Amino acid sequence: MSDTEQPTDDHADDEFEPIQVFPEPEEMDLRPGADNCYKCSTCDTNCPVAEVDDEFPGPKFQGPEQWRLKRQDDHDIDDSVMKCSNCMRCDHACPSEVPLSQMHNTARGEYVAENMSKRSLEYWRNRLLSNYGTMARIGSKVPRLTNFVMGLSITKLVNDRLLGITSEREFPEFATETFRTWWADRGGAAIQSDDRRVAYFHGCYSNYNTPEVGKAMVRVFEHFGYEVLVPDQRCSGTPMYANGMLGDARRAAETNVPELAAAIEDGAAVIASCTSCSMSLRQEYPELFDLEGVHEVSDNTWEALEYLRVHEDLEAALSGTAVDLPDLAYHAPCHARNQGLDGQAIEVLDAIDGVDAHDVGDSCSGISGTYGWKSENYDTSMKIGEEMFEHMERADADTGLTECPTCAMQMEHGTGYEIKHPLQVLETALIGENDRSETGGGAESR
Amino acid sequence: MAIEDDVLVIGGGLAGATAALAAAEHDADVRLLSYKQSTLRHASGLIDVLGYTPAGEGPLAEPFEAIPDLPEGHPYERVGVDAVREALLFFDAVAGDAYSGAHTESNALVPTSGGTVKPTARYPAATEAGLASDPRDTLLVGFHGLPDFDAPLAADHLEAAGVPFAARGVTLPFPGIRRDDAKVTRYAHILDRDTPVDTGVGEAPARTALAETVRPHLESAARVGFPPILGDENAGVVRRDLEERLGIPVFEVPSGPPSLPGMRLEDLLYGALGEAGVRVTTGVPVVDYELEPAADGVESGAGDGDDTDAARIDRVLVDRKGREVPYRASEYVLATGGLVGKGIRSRREPVPTDGVDDAATHGTGDDPASSPAYRSSVGSDGAPAEPRTATGSEVDEALARRSGRVFEPIFDCHVPHAPDRYDWFVDDAFGDQPFARYGLTVDRELRPLDGEGDLEFSNLRAAGAVLGGYDYAAEKSGSGVSLATGYVAGSRAGERATEDAE
């Protein structure tokens, strides 16, 4: 985070009186962030979109430069902001603490609110994509039918031609049993504990599409004696920021923040298995939403392995365990990288016998959530991913590994590899293969 | 529990990467923590050792002859001239064929994008054919979309500087890029992948199209220089391909930020870190530290007798977007950079030190979970005077606790500086700027010293631009100091950590 949250144009009792640039202090003053930019262009050299797309002017323009242009009343947000994939690599790049992604998120929100027609197909397509959780809730009620319909070529054709959702990709299958259904059928937590308690933020994807990741989380934490809570929750907001749907994101946050804050009040730490979810709760929530409890949630949210690593002797627990996965091609999601989690999965899994995970480099997978699903971005998305695909193929593996569900889609799409979540490898090492009786039907594969 | 290693290097630039590699030579478990991307991305990629003396004499032909005369406190004086030589050998082993210049101790003269000539000790292989001491006539090629390199102007400047060759410059369109502000990575990407581009008369692979664009302008030139955008991952292939097509040697002219040669050097170093088994964590800042309990901490470093009673750092706290995560090692290296890299920071008003009990702020709690609670209690005591907003981040809070106007933000190591801000600089922009020398003072093992000249900590060493006592921009000594001090700090930390372990 940056010092942008501290307004600078309100120096009531300072001797030093800067020139008053705005009529009055704004709700979110990004000026200190813009002033921090000394135009070194390091962000531009990290932007995966600018590297492959001539039309994209890069993060330096989208952030500080556009913010300055906006000081003139007659300037609208440039529509190129919609080409930003929200990978947030520029945040980590900036040597001068400019809050680039925060600037992009607010600019995109403003563009959608003021410049995009609410009657356009693009608006509704983006709204549909960014509200994946809602779609999934409906679709997963009849998972087999939904999977069948979504897999039909006529559905894909209509999506592509009418909505601009690419027909190149296979829609992720809905699990026949959601994580929450499994959790309820199981009777909730198997372990009760007052002092070892975590609240699981499963997000949409491990609920509707990969419940095996959620189950792995539960089993691994229960293995270490934690009571797992599964609070009510909605989408973390990541796809909504990326589409400038800040209103939708805020509404979801208004559910998530009080629910998670209550769990924290009960002594739980918040655990996410998706690194974009943890990124959102940690960074974007406090940057974008002034909600009661938002900082408590930010300060008490962890990625699953990260939490175990700091609170348990994970290395000791894993030594002597064995899993037969000799060649894993690991991709660190951009959002994991920004939380300092880039080397973590490989370091942790290294302690397991028979597991050999190779890092496939620091390139972006290119899908960036909903970005690569849009027909107009598909080619850019695949061009960005090229480097990762090449490195995956060179890694001599047939299984991929990543924490991010959409990176996993892209990895699978580009290479045909089966993709696992590090928690699943941990589960197999610590507990063994899934107990069939608990697995329910059809959740193992995707 | 903390994430544990033997040696923890904070900072991911040239000094930090060198320190981590040097420590790993001693079979220590090494981790490198880097917050933002390093200023290597601003760097020319050249490895300067010493181009000018602190008095401004130069360009120096023989840097190693001038090093013994440097004043006390200069980083080279601290480590000694032999360590500088060793550090360069160490770099040569890491860089392999990617760098040239190891055949001599003398400085090479490399033309820059401004048309000046820079004395440097090592240079990327892509720069080799362009040396200013080479008498072959030269064509410089610039591109319309890259205004930082004005080739005709650079050629005129070189000739005015008296180089022993004829220099001519042309500015051409770059085939396949129409955008005025395309990123340097875009140019490199097109050449790296030899992407088909529109030449106006059909499509051609990018390198072919570029060679055809340049060929009519070669005339009698015996070599041709480009801005440093000739590929990234496949830069060697791109250059050789162009040389074959043009029939004469091709070189790159180093330029300012953003700089692909700097990025390639970064890639080279991080590749070496991976091979050496160094664990790398990026994207998150170290915001604080805790000391070892004094009662049993004193003995842990006993053995060579010079540890006195300086405190030992037990762990550092890394802010992962709001949550502080402890990292612990037995030896630490601070390589966070200078004023540009933000390893040294400044502010308008100092924080009054009264009321801030340093020993109390940095508790010795063994339970990481106790730390944030403890710290917030420190906050509520009203210790820091700097206004803290309700939404202030951990980073801001940590900064607010440091002392002085010019300060080191992680460990609050002593940074000597004039109390009046108007004494920090002189009016002549190219004059002898006091602020350029601000940084830590260290002993000969590169351990930071406090205002009294005593060790700040017994297990912390500092390397690179966070050190004071030299002006790297004026001396052209930035890379050399980073290499030499990184090498010494890392080697010493690696030795001590593995001794401690035994």
CSV table of N, CA and C in Angstrom, one decimal, chain A residues 1-3 5-6 16 38 40-42 44-47 50-58 91-97 279 282-283 295 298-302 306 309-315 337-344 347 350 383 386-387 390-391 394, chain B residues 1-3 31 34-39 41-42 176-179 181-186 189-190 193 233 257-259 263 267 279-284 319-327 340-342 345 348 368-369 387 389-396 399:
chain,number,residue,atom,x,y,z
A,1,MET,N,0.8,-1.2,0.0
A,1,MET,CA,0.0,0.0,0.0
A,1,MET,C,0.9,1.3,0.0
A,2,SER,N,0.3,2.4,-0.2
A,2,SER,CA,1.1,3.6,-0.4
A,2,SER,C,0.6,4.7,0.5
A,3,ASP,N,1.2,5.8,0.3
A,3,ASP,CA,0.7,6.9,1.2
A,3,ASP,C,-0.4,7.7,0.5
A,5,GLU,N,-3.4,7.1,0.7
A,5,GLU,CA,-4.6,7.1,1.5
A,5,GLU,C,-4.6,8.4,2.4
A,6,GLN,N,-3.5,9.0,2.4
A,6,GLN,CA,-3.4,10.2,3.3
A,6,GLN,C,-3.5,11.4,2.4
A,16,PHE,N,3.5,25.3,5.7
A,16,PHE,CA,3.7,25.1,4.3
A,16,PHE,C,2.4,24.9,3.6
A,38,TYR,N,8.5,9.1,-11.1
A,38,TYR,CA,9.6,9.9,-11.7
A,38,TYR,C,9.9,9.4,-13.1
A,40,CYS,N,10.5,6.5,-14.7
A,40,CYS,CA,11.6,5.6,-15.0
A,40,CYS,C,11.1,4.6,-16.0
A,41,SER,N,9.8,4.4,-16.1
A,41,SER,CA,9.2,3.4,-17.1
A,41,SER,C,9.4,2.0,-16.7
A,42,THR,N,9.9,1.7,-15.5
A,42,THR,CA,10.1,0.3,-15.1
A,42,THR,C,8.7,-0.5,-15.2
A,44,ASP,N,6.4,0.0,-17.3
A,44,ASP,CA,6.1,-0.3,-18.7
A,44,ASP,C,6.9,-1.5,-19.2
A,45,THR,N,8.1,-1.7,-18.7
A,45,THR,CA,8.9,-2.8,-19.1
A,45,THR,C,8.4,-4.1,-18.5
A,46,ASN,N,7.5,-4.0,-17.5
A,46,ASN,CA,6.9,-5.2,-16.9
A,46,ASN,C,5.5,-5.5,-17.4
A,47,CYS,N,5.0,-4.7,-18.2
A,47,CYS,CA,3.6,-4.8,-18.6
A,47,CYS,C,3.5,-5.9,-19.7
A,50,ALA,N,1.6,-4.5,-22.9
A,50,ALA,CA,2.3,-3.6,-23.8
A,50,ALA,C,3.3,-4.3,-24.6
A,51,GLU,N,3.9,-5.4,-24.1
A,51,GLU,CA,4.9,-6.1,-24.8
A,51,GLU,C,4.4,-6.7,-26.1
A,52,VAL,N,3.1,-7.1,-26.1
A,52,VAL,CA,2.6,-7.8,-27.3
A,52,VAL,C,1.5,-7.1,-28.0
A,53,ASP,N,1.0,-6.0,-27.5
A,53,ASP,CA,-0.1,-5.3,-28.1
A,53,ASP,C,0.2,-3.8,-28.4
A,54,ASP,N,0.3,-3.5,-29.7
A,54,ASP,CA,0.7,-2.1,-30.0
A,54,ASP,C,-0.3,-1.1,-29.6
A,55,GLU,N,-1.5,-1.5,-29.3
A,55,GLU,CA,-2.5,-0.5,-29.0
A,55,GLU,C,-2.5,-0.1,-27.5
A,56,PHE,N,-1.8,-0.8,-26.7
A,56,PHE,CA,-1.9,-0.5,-25.3
A,56,PHE,C,-0.8,0.5,-24.8
A,57,PRO,N,-1.1,1.6,-24.3
A,57,PRO,CA,-0.1,2.6,-24.0
A,57,PRO,C,0.7,2.3,-22.7
A,58,GLY,N,0.3,1.3,-21.9
A,58,GLY,CA,1.2,0.9,-20.8
A,58,GLY,C,0.7,1.5,-19.5
A,91,ASP,N,2.6,-2.9,-10.0
A,91,ASP,CA,2.7,-2.5,-8.6
A,91,ASP,C,4.0,-3.0,-8.0
A,92,HIS,N,4.3,-4.2,-8.4
A,92,HIS,CA,5.6,-4.8,-7.8
A,92,HIS,C,6.8,-4.2,-8.5
A,93,ALA,N,6.6,-3.7,-9.8
A,93,ALA,CA,7.7,-3.2,-10.5
A,93,ALA,C,8.1,-1.8,-10.0
A,94,CYS,N,7.2,-1.0,-9.6
A,94,CYS,CA,7.5,0.4,-9.4
A,94,CYS,C,8.5,0.6,-8.3
A,95,PRO,N,9.6,1.2,-8.5
A,95,PRO,CA,10.6,1.4,-7.5
A,95,PRO,C,10.3,2.6,-6.6
A,96,SER,N,9.2,3.3,-7.0
A,96,SER,CA,8.9,4.5,-6.3
A,96,SER,C,7.5,4.5,-5.6
A,97,GLU,N,6.9,3.3,-5.4
A,97,GLU,CA,5.7,3.2,-4.6
A,97,GLU,C,4.5,3.9,-5.2
A,279,MET,N,-5.3,-11.6,-2.4
A,279,MET,CA,-4.8,-10.3,-2.9
A,279,MET,C,-5.9,-9.3,-2.7
A,282,ARG,N,-6.6,-8.5,0.9
A,282,ARG,CA,-5.5,-7.8,1.6
A,282,ARG,C,-5.2,-6.4,1.1
A,283,GLN,N,-5.2,-6.3,-0.3
A,283,GLN,CA,-4.8,-5.0,-0.8
A,283,GLN,C,-5.9,-4.2,-1.4
A,295,HIS,N,-9.7,-3.2,7.5
A,295,HIS,CA,-8.3,-3.3,7.8
A,295,HIS,C,-8.1,-4.6,8.7
A,298,SER,N,-7.9,-7.3,6.2
A,298,SER,CA,-6.7,-7.2,5.4
A,298,SER,C,-5.5,-7.8,6.3
A,299,ASP,N,-5.5,-7.3,7.5
A,299,ASP,CA,-4.3,-7.7,8.4
A,299,ASP,C,-4.4,-9.2,8.8
A,300,ASN,N,-5.5,-9.8,8.7
A,300,ASN,CA,-5.7,-11.2,9.2
A,300,ASN,C,-5.9,-12.2,8.1
A,301,THR,N,-5.7,-11.8,6.9
A,301,THR,CA,-5.9,-12.8,5.7
A,301,THR,C,-4.5,-13.4,5.3
A,302,TRP,N,-4.6,-14.7,5.0
A,302,TRP,CA,-3.4,-15.4,4.6
A,302,TRP,C,-3.7,-16.3,3.5
A,306,GLU,N,1.0,-20.3,3.2
A,306,GLU,CA,1.7,-19.2,3.9
A,306,GLU,C,1.4,-19.3,5.4
A,309,ARG,N,3.0,-22.4,7.0
A,309,ARG,CA,4.4,-22.3,7.1
A,309,ARG,C,4.9,-21.4,8.3
A,310,VAL,N,4.1,-20.4,8.6
A,310,VAL,CA,4.5,-19.5,9.7
A,310,VAL,C,4.0,-20.1,11.0
A,311,HIS,N,2.9,-20.8,11.0
A,311,HIS,CA,2.3,-21.3,12.3
A,311,HIS,C,2.6,-22.7,12.7
A,312,GLU,N,3.1,-23.5,11.7
A,312,GLU,CA,3.4,-24.9,12.0
A,312,GLU,C,4.8,-25.2,11.5
A,313,ASP,N,5.4,-26.3,12.0
A,313,ASP,CA,6.7,-26.7,11.4
A,313,ASP,C,6.4,-27.5,10.2
A,314,LEU,N,6.1,-26.9,9.1
A,314,LEU,CA,5.6,-27.6,7.9
A,314,LEU,C,6.7,-28.5,7.3
A,315,GLU,N,7.9,-28.0,7.4
A,315,GLU,CA,9.0,-28.8,6.8
A,315,GLU,C,9.1,-30.1,7.6
A,337,ARG,N,2.8,-13.5,-6.7
A,337,ARG,CA,4.1,-12.8,-6.7
A,337,ARG,C,4.0,-11.5,-5.9
A,338,ASN,N,2.9,-10.7,-6.1
A,338,ASN,CA,2.8,-9.5,-5.4
A,338,ASN,C,2.6,-9.6,-3.9
A,339,GLN,N,2.3,-10.8,-3.4
A,339,GLN,CA,2.2,-11.0,-2.0
A,339,GLN,C,3.4,-11.6,-1.4
A,340,GLY,N,4.5,-11.7,-2.2
A,340,GLY,CA,5.7,-12.3,-1.7
A,340,GLY,C,5.6,-13.8,-1.6
A,341,LEU,N,4.8,-14.4,-2.4
A,341,LEU,CA,4.6,-15.9,-2.4
A,341,LEU,C,5.2,-16.6,-3.5
A,342,ASP,N,6.1,-15.9,-4.3
A,342,ASP,CA,6.5,-16.5,-5.6
A,342,ASP,C,7.3,-17.8,-5.4
A,343,GLY,N,8.2,-17.9,-4.4
A,343,GLY,CA,9.0,-19.1,-4.3
A,343,GLY,C,8.4,-20.2,-3.4
A,344,GLN,N,7.3,-19.8,-2.8
A,344,GLN,CA,6.8,-20.6,-1.6
A,344,GLN,C,6.4,-22.0,-2.0
A,347,GLU,N,9.4,-24.2,-2.5
A,347,GLU,CA,10.2,-24.4,-1.3
A,347,GLU,C,9.5,-25.4,-0.3
A,350,ASP,N,9.3,-29.0,-1.8
A,350,ASP,CA,10.6,-29.6,-1.8
A,350,ASP,C,10.9,-30.6,-0.7
A,383,LYS,N,-0.7,-14.7,-26.8
A,383,LYS,CA,0.7,-14.2,-27.0
A,383,LYS,C,1.5,-14.0,-25.7
A,386,GLU,N,2.5,-17.4,-24.3
A,386,GLU,CA,3.5,-18.2,-25.1
A,386,GLU,C,4.8,-18.5,-24.3
A,387,GLU,N,5.3,-17.5,-23.6
A,387,GLU,CA,6.6,-17.8,-22.9
A,387,GLU,C,6.4,-18.9,-21.9
A,390,GLU,N,5.9,-22.3,-23.5
A,390,GLU,CA,7.2,-22.9,-23.9
A,390,GLU,C,8.0,-23.4,-22.7
A,391,HIS,N,8.0,-22.6,-21.6
A,391,HIS,CA,8.8,-23.1,-20.4
A,391,HIS,C,8.2,-24.3,-19.8
A,394,ARG,N,9.2,-27.2,-21.9
A,394,ARG,CA,10.6,-27.5,-21.7
A,394,ARG,C,10.9,-28.2,-20.4
B,1,MET,N,6.1,-20.0,13.7
B,1,MET,CA,7.5,-19.9,13.6
B,1,MET,C,8.0,-19.1,12.4
B,2,ALA,N,9.2,-18.7,12.4
B,2,ALA,CA,9.7,-17.9,11.3
B,2,ALA,C,10.1,-18.7,10.1
B,3,ILE,N,10.2,-18.1,9.0
B,3,ILE,CA,10.8,-18.7,7.8
B,3,ILE,C,12.3,-18.6,8.0
B,31,ARG,N,18.6,-16.7,1.5
B,31,ARG,CA,17.4,-16.2,0.9
B,31,ARG,C,17.6,-14.7,0.6
B,34,SER,N,13.4,-9.1,-1.9
B,34,SER,CA,13.4,-7.9,-2.7
B,34,SER,C,12.0,-7.3,-2.7
B,35,TYR,N,11.9,-6.0,-2.4
B,35,TYR,CA,10.6,-5.4,-2.4
B,35,TYR,C,10.2,-5.0,-3.8
B,36,LYS,N,10.6,-3.9,-4.3
B,36,LYS,CA,10.3,-3.5,-5.6
B,36,LYS,C,11.4,-4.0,-6.6
B,37,GLN,N,11.2,-3.8,-7.9
B,37,GLN,CA,12.2,-4.2,-8.8
B,37,GLN,C,13.4,-3.3,-8.6
B,38,SER,N,14.6,-3.8,-8.8
B,38,SER,CA,15.8,-3.0,-8.4
B,38,SER,C,16.0,-2.0,-9.5
B,39,THR,N,17.0,-1.1,-9.1
B,39,THR,CA,17.3,0.0,-10.0
B,39,THR,C,18.2,-0.5,-11.1
B,41,ARG,N,17.1,-2.0,-13.5
B,41,ARG,CA,16.3,-1.7,-14.7
B,41,ARG,C,16.5,-0.3,-15.2
B,42,HIS,N,17.2,0.6,-14.3
B,42,HIS,CA,17.5,1.9,-14.8
B,42,HIS,C,19.0,1.9,-15.3
B,176,GLY,N,7.3,-2.4,-38.3
B,176,GLY,CA,6.4,-3.1,-37.5
B,176,GLY,C,5.9,-2.4,-36.3
B,177,ILE,N,6.5,-1.2,-36.0
B,177,ILE,CA,6.0,-0.4,-34.9
B,177,ILE,C,5.6,1.0,-35.4
B,178,ARG,N,4.3,1.3,-35.3
B,178,ARG,CA,3.9,2.6,-35.7
B,178,ARG,C,3.6,3.5,-34.5
B,179,ARG,N,3.4,2.9,-33.4
B,179,ARG,CA,3.0,3.7,-32.2
B,179,ARG,C,4.2,4.6,-31.8
B,181,ASP,N,5.0,5.8,-28.8
B,181,ASP,CA,5.6,5.5,-27.5
B,181,ASP,C,5.5,4.0,-27.2
B,182,ALA,N,5.8,3.2,-28.2
B,182,ALA,CA,5.9,1.8,-27.9
B,182,ALA,C,7.0,1.5,-26.9
B,183,LYS,N,6.8,0.5,-26.0
B,183,LYS,CA,7.8,0.3,-25.0
B,183,LYS,C,9.0,-0.4,-25.6
B,184,VAL,N,10.2,-0.3,-24.9
B,184,VAL,CA,11.4,-0.9,-25.3
B,184,VAL,C,11.2,-2.5,-25.4
B,185,THR,N,10.3,-3.0,-24.5
B,185,THR,CA,10.1,-4.4,-24.5
B,185,THR,C,9.3,-4.9,-25.7
B,186,ARG,N,8.6,-3.9,-26.3
B,186,ARG,CA,7.8,-4.2,-27.5
B,186,ARG,C,8.8,-4.4,-28.7
B,189,HIS,N,10.7,-7.7,-28.1
B,189,HIS,CA,9.8,-8.8,-28.3
B,189,HIS,C,9.7,-9.2,-29.8
B,190,ILE,N,9.5,-8.1,-30.6
B,190,ILE,CA,9.4,-8.4,-32.0
B,190,ILE,C,10.7,-9.0,-32.6
B,193,ARG,N,11.4,-12.7,-31.3
B,193,ARG,CA,10.5,-13.7,-31.9
B,193,ARG,C,10.5,-13.6,-33.4
B,233,GLU,N,15.4,-12.1,-24.3
B,233,GLU,CA,15.9,-13.5,-24.0
B,233,GLU,C,16.8,-14.0,-25.1
B,257,PRO,N,17.2,4.8,-18.5
B,257,PRO,CA,16.1,3.9,-18.2
B,257,PRO,C,14.9,4.1,-19.2
B,258,PRO,N,14.1,3.1,-19.4
B,258,PRO,CA,14.2,1.8,-19.0
B,258,PRO,C,15.2,1.0,-19.9
B,259,SER,N,16.1,0.2,-19.3
B,259,SER,CA,17.2,-0.3,-20.0
B,259,SER,C,17.2,-1.8,-20.1
B,263,MET,N,18.1,-5.0,-17.6
B,263,MET,CA,17.2,-6.1,-17.4
B,263,MET,C,17.9,-7.4,-17.7
B,267,ASP,N,18.4,-10.6,-15.3
B,267,ASP,CA,18.0,-12.0,-15.6
B,267,ASP,C,19.2,-12.9,-15.4
B,279,ARG,N,17.1,-19.0,-2.3
B,279,ARG,CA,15.6,-18.8,-2.4
B,279,ARG,C,15.3,-17.3,-2.5
B,280,VAL,N,14.4,-17.0,-3.4
B,280,VAL,CA,14.1,-15.6,-3.7
B,280,VAL,C,12.7,-15.3,-3.4
B,281,THR,N,12.5,-14.2,-2.6
B,281,THR,CA,11.1,-13.8,-2.3
B,281,THR,C,11.0,-12.3,-2.8
B,282,THR,N,10.0,-12.0,-3.6
B,282,THR,CA,9.9,-10.6,-4.1
B,282,THR,C,8.6,-10.0,-3.8
B,283,GLY,N,8.5,-8.7,-3.9
B,283,GLY,CA,7.2,-8.0,-3.9
B,283,GLY,C,6.8,-7.5,-2.6
B,284,VAL,N,7.5,-7.9,-1.5
B,284,VAL,CA,7.1,-7.5,-0.2
B,284,VAL,C,8.2,-6.8,0.6
B,319,ASP,N,6.2,-7.3,5.5
B,319,ASP,CA,4.8,-6.9,5.4
B,319,ASP,C,4.3,-7.5,4.1
B,320,ARG,N,3.4,-8.5,4.3
B,320,ARG,CA,2.8,-9.1,3.1
B,320,ARG,C,1.4,-8.5,3.0
B,321,LYS,N,1.3,-7.3,2.5
B,321,LYS,CA,0.0,-6.6,2.3
B,321,LYS,C,-0.8,-6.6,3.6
B,322,GLY,N,-0.2,-6.2,4.6
B,322,GLY,CA,-0.9,-6.0,5.9
B,322,GLY,C,-0.5,-7.0,7.0
B,323,ARG,N,-0.2,-8.1,6.6
B,323,ARG,CA,0.2,-9.2,7.6
B,323,ARG,C,1.7,-9.2,7.7
B,324,GLU,N,2.2,-9.2,8.9
B,324,GLU,CA,3.7,-9.3,9.1
B,324,GLU,C,4.1,-10.7,9.3
B,325,VAL,N,5.1,-11.1,8.5
B,325,VAL,CA,5.6,-12.5,8.5
B,325,VAL,C,7.0,-12.4,8.9
B,326,PRO,N,7.4,-13.2,9.9
B,326,PRO,CA,8.8,-13.2,10.3
B,326,PRO,C,9.7,-14.1,9.5
B,327,TYR,N,10.9,-13.5,9.2
B,327,TYR,CA,12.0,-14.3,8.5
B,327,TYR,C,13.2,-14.2,9.4
B,340,VAL,N,17.8,6.7,-4.5
B,340,VAL,CA,17.0,6.4,-5.6
B,340,VAL,C,16.3,5.0,-5.3
B,341,GLY,N,17.0,4.1,-4.8
B,341,GLY,CA,16.4,2.8,-4.5
B,341,GLY,C,15.6,2.8,-3.2
B,342,LYS,N,15.6,3.9,-2.5
B,342,LYS,CA,14.9,4.0,-1.2
B,342,LYS,C,15.5,3.2,-0.1
B,345,ARG,N,16.3,7.1,3.0
B,345,ARG,CA,15.1,8.0,2.7
B,345,ARG,C,15.3,9.3,3.4
B,348,ARG,N,11.1,16.0,5.4
B,348,ARG,CA,11.2,17.4,5.8
B,348,ARG,C,11.6,17.6,7.2
B,368,PRO,N,5.7,-14.7,17.1
B,368,PRO,CA,5.5,-13.7,16.1
B,368,PRO,C,4.1,-13.1,16.3
B,369,ALA,N,3.2,-13.8,16.8
B,369,ALA,CA,1.8,-13.3,16.9
B,369,ALA,C,1.8,-12.2,17.9
B,387,PRO,N,2.4,12.4,12.0
B,387,PRO,CA,0.9,12.1,12.0
B,387,PRO,C,0.7,10.7,11.4
B,389,THR,N,-2.2,8.3,9.9
B,389,THR,CA,-3.6,8.2,9.6
B,389,THR,C,-4.2,6.9,10.1
B,390,ALA,N,-5.5,6.9,10.2
B,390,ALA,CA,-6.1,5.6,10.6
B,390,ALA,C,-5.9,4.5,9.6
B,391,THR,N,-5.7,4.9,8.4
B,391,THR,CA,-5.5,3.9,7.4
B,391,THR,C,-4.1,3.7,7.0
B,392,GLY,N,-3.1,4.3,7.8
B,392,GLY,CA,-1.7,4.1,7.4
B,392,GLY,C,-1.3,2.7,7.3
B,393,SER,N,-0.5,2.4,6.3
B,393,SER,CA,0.0,1.0,6.1
B,393,SER,C,1.1,0.7,7.1
B,394,GLU,N,1.4,-0.6,7.2
B,394,GLU,CA,2.5,-1.0,8.0
B,394,GLU,C,3.8,-0.3,7.6
B,395,VAL,N,4.0,-0.1,6.3
B,395,VAL,CA,5.2,0.5,5.8
B,395,VAL,C,5.3,1.9,6.4
B,396,ASP,N,4.2,2.7,6.3
B,396,ASP,CA,4.2,4.0,6.8
B,396,ASP,C,4.5,4.1,8.3
B,399,LEU,N,8.1,3.5,8.9
B,399,LEU,CA,8.9,4.7,8.5
B,399,LEU,C,8.8,5.8,9.6
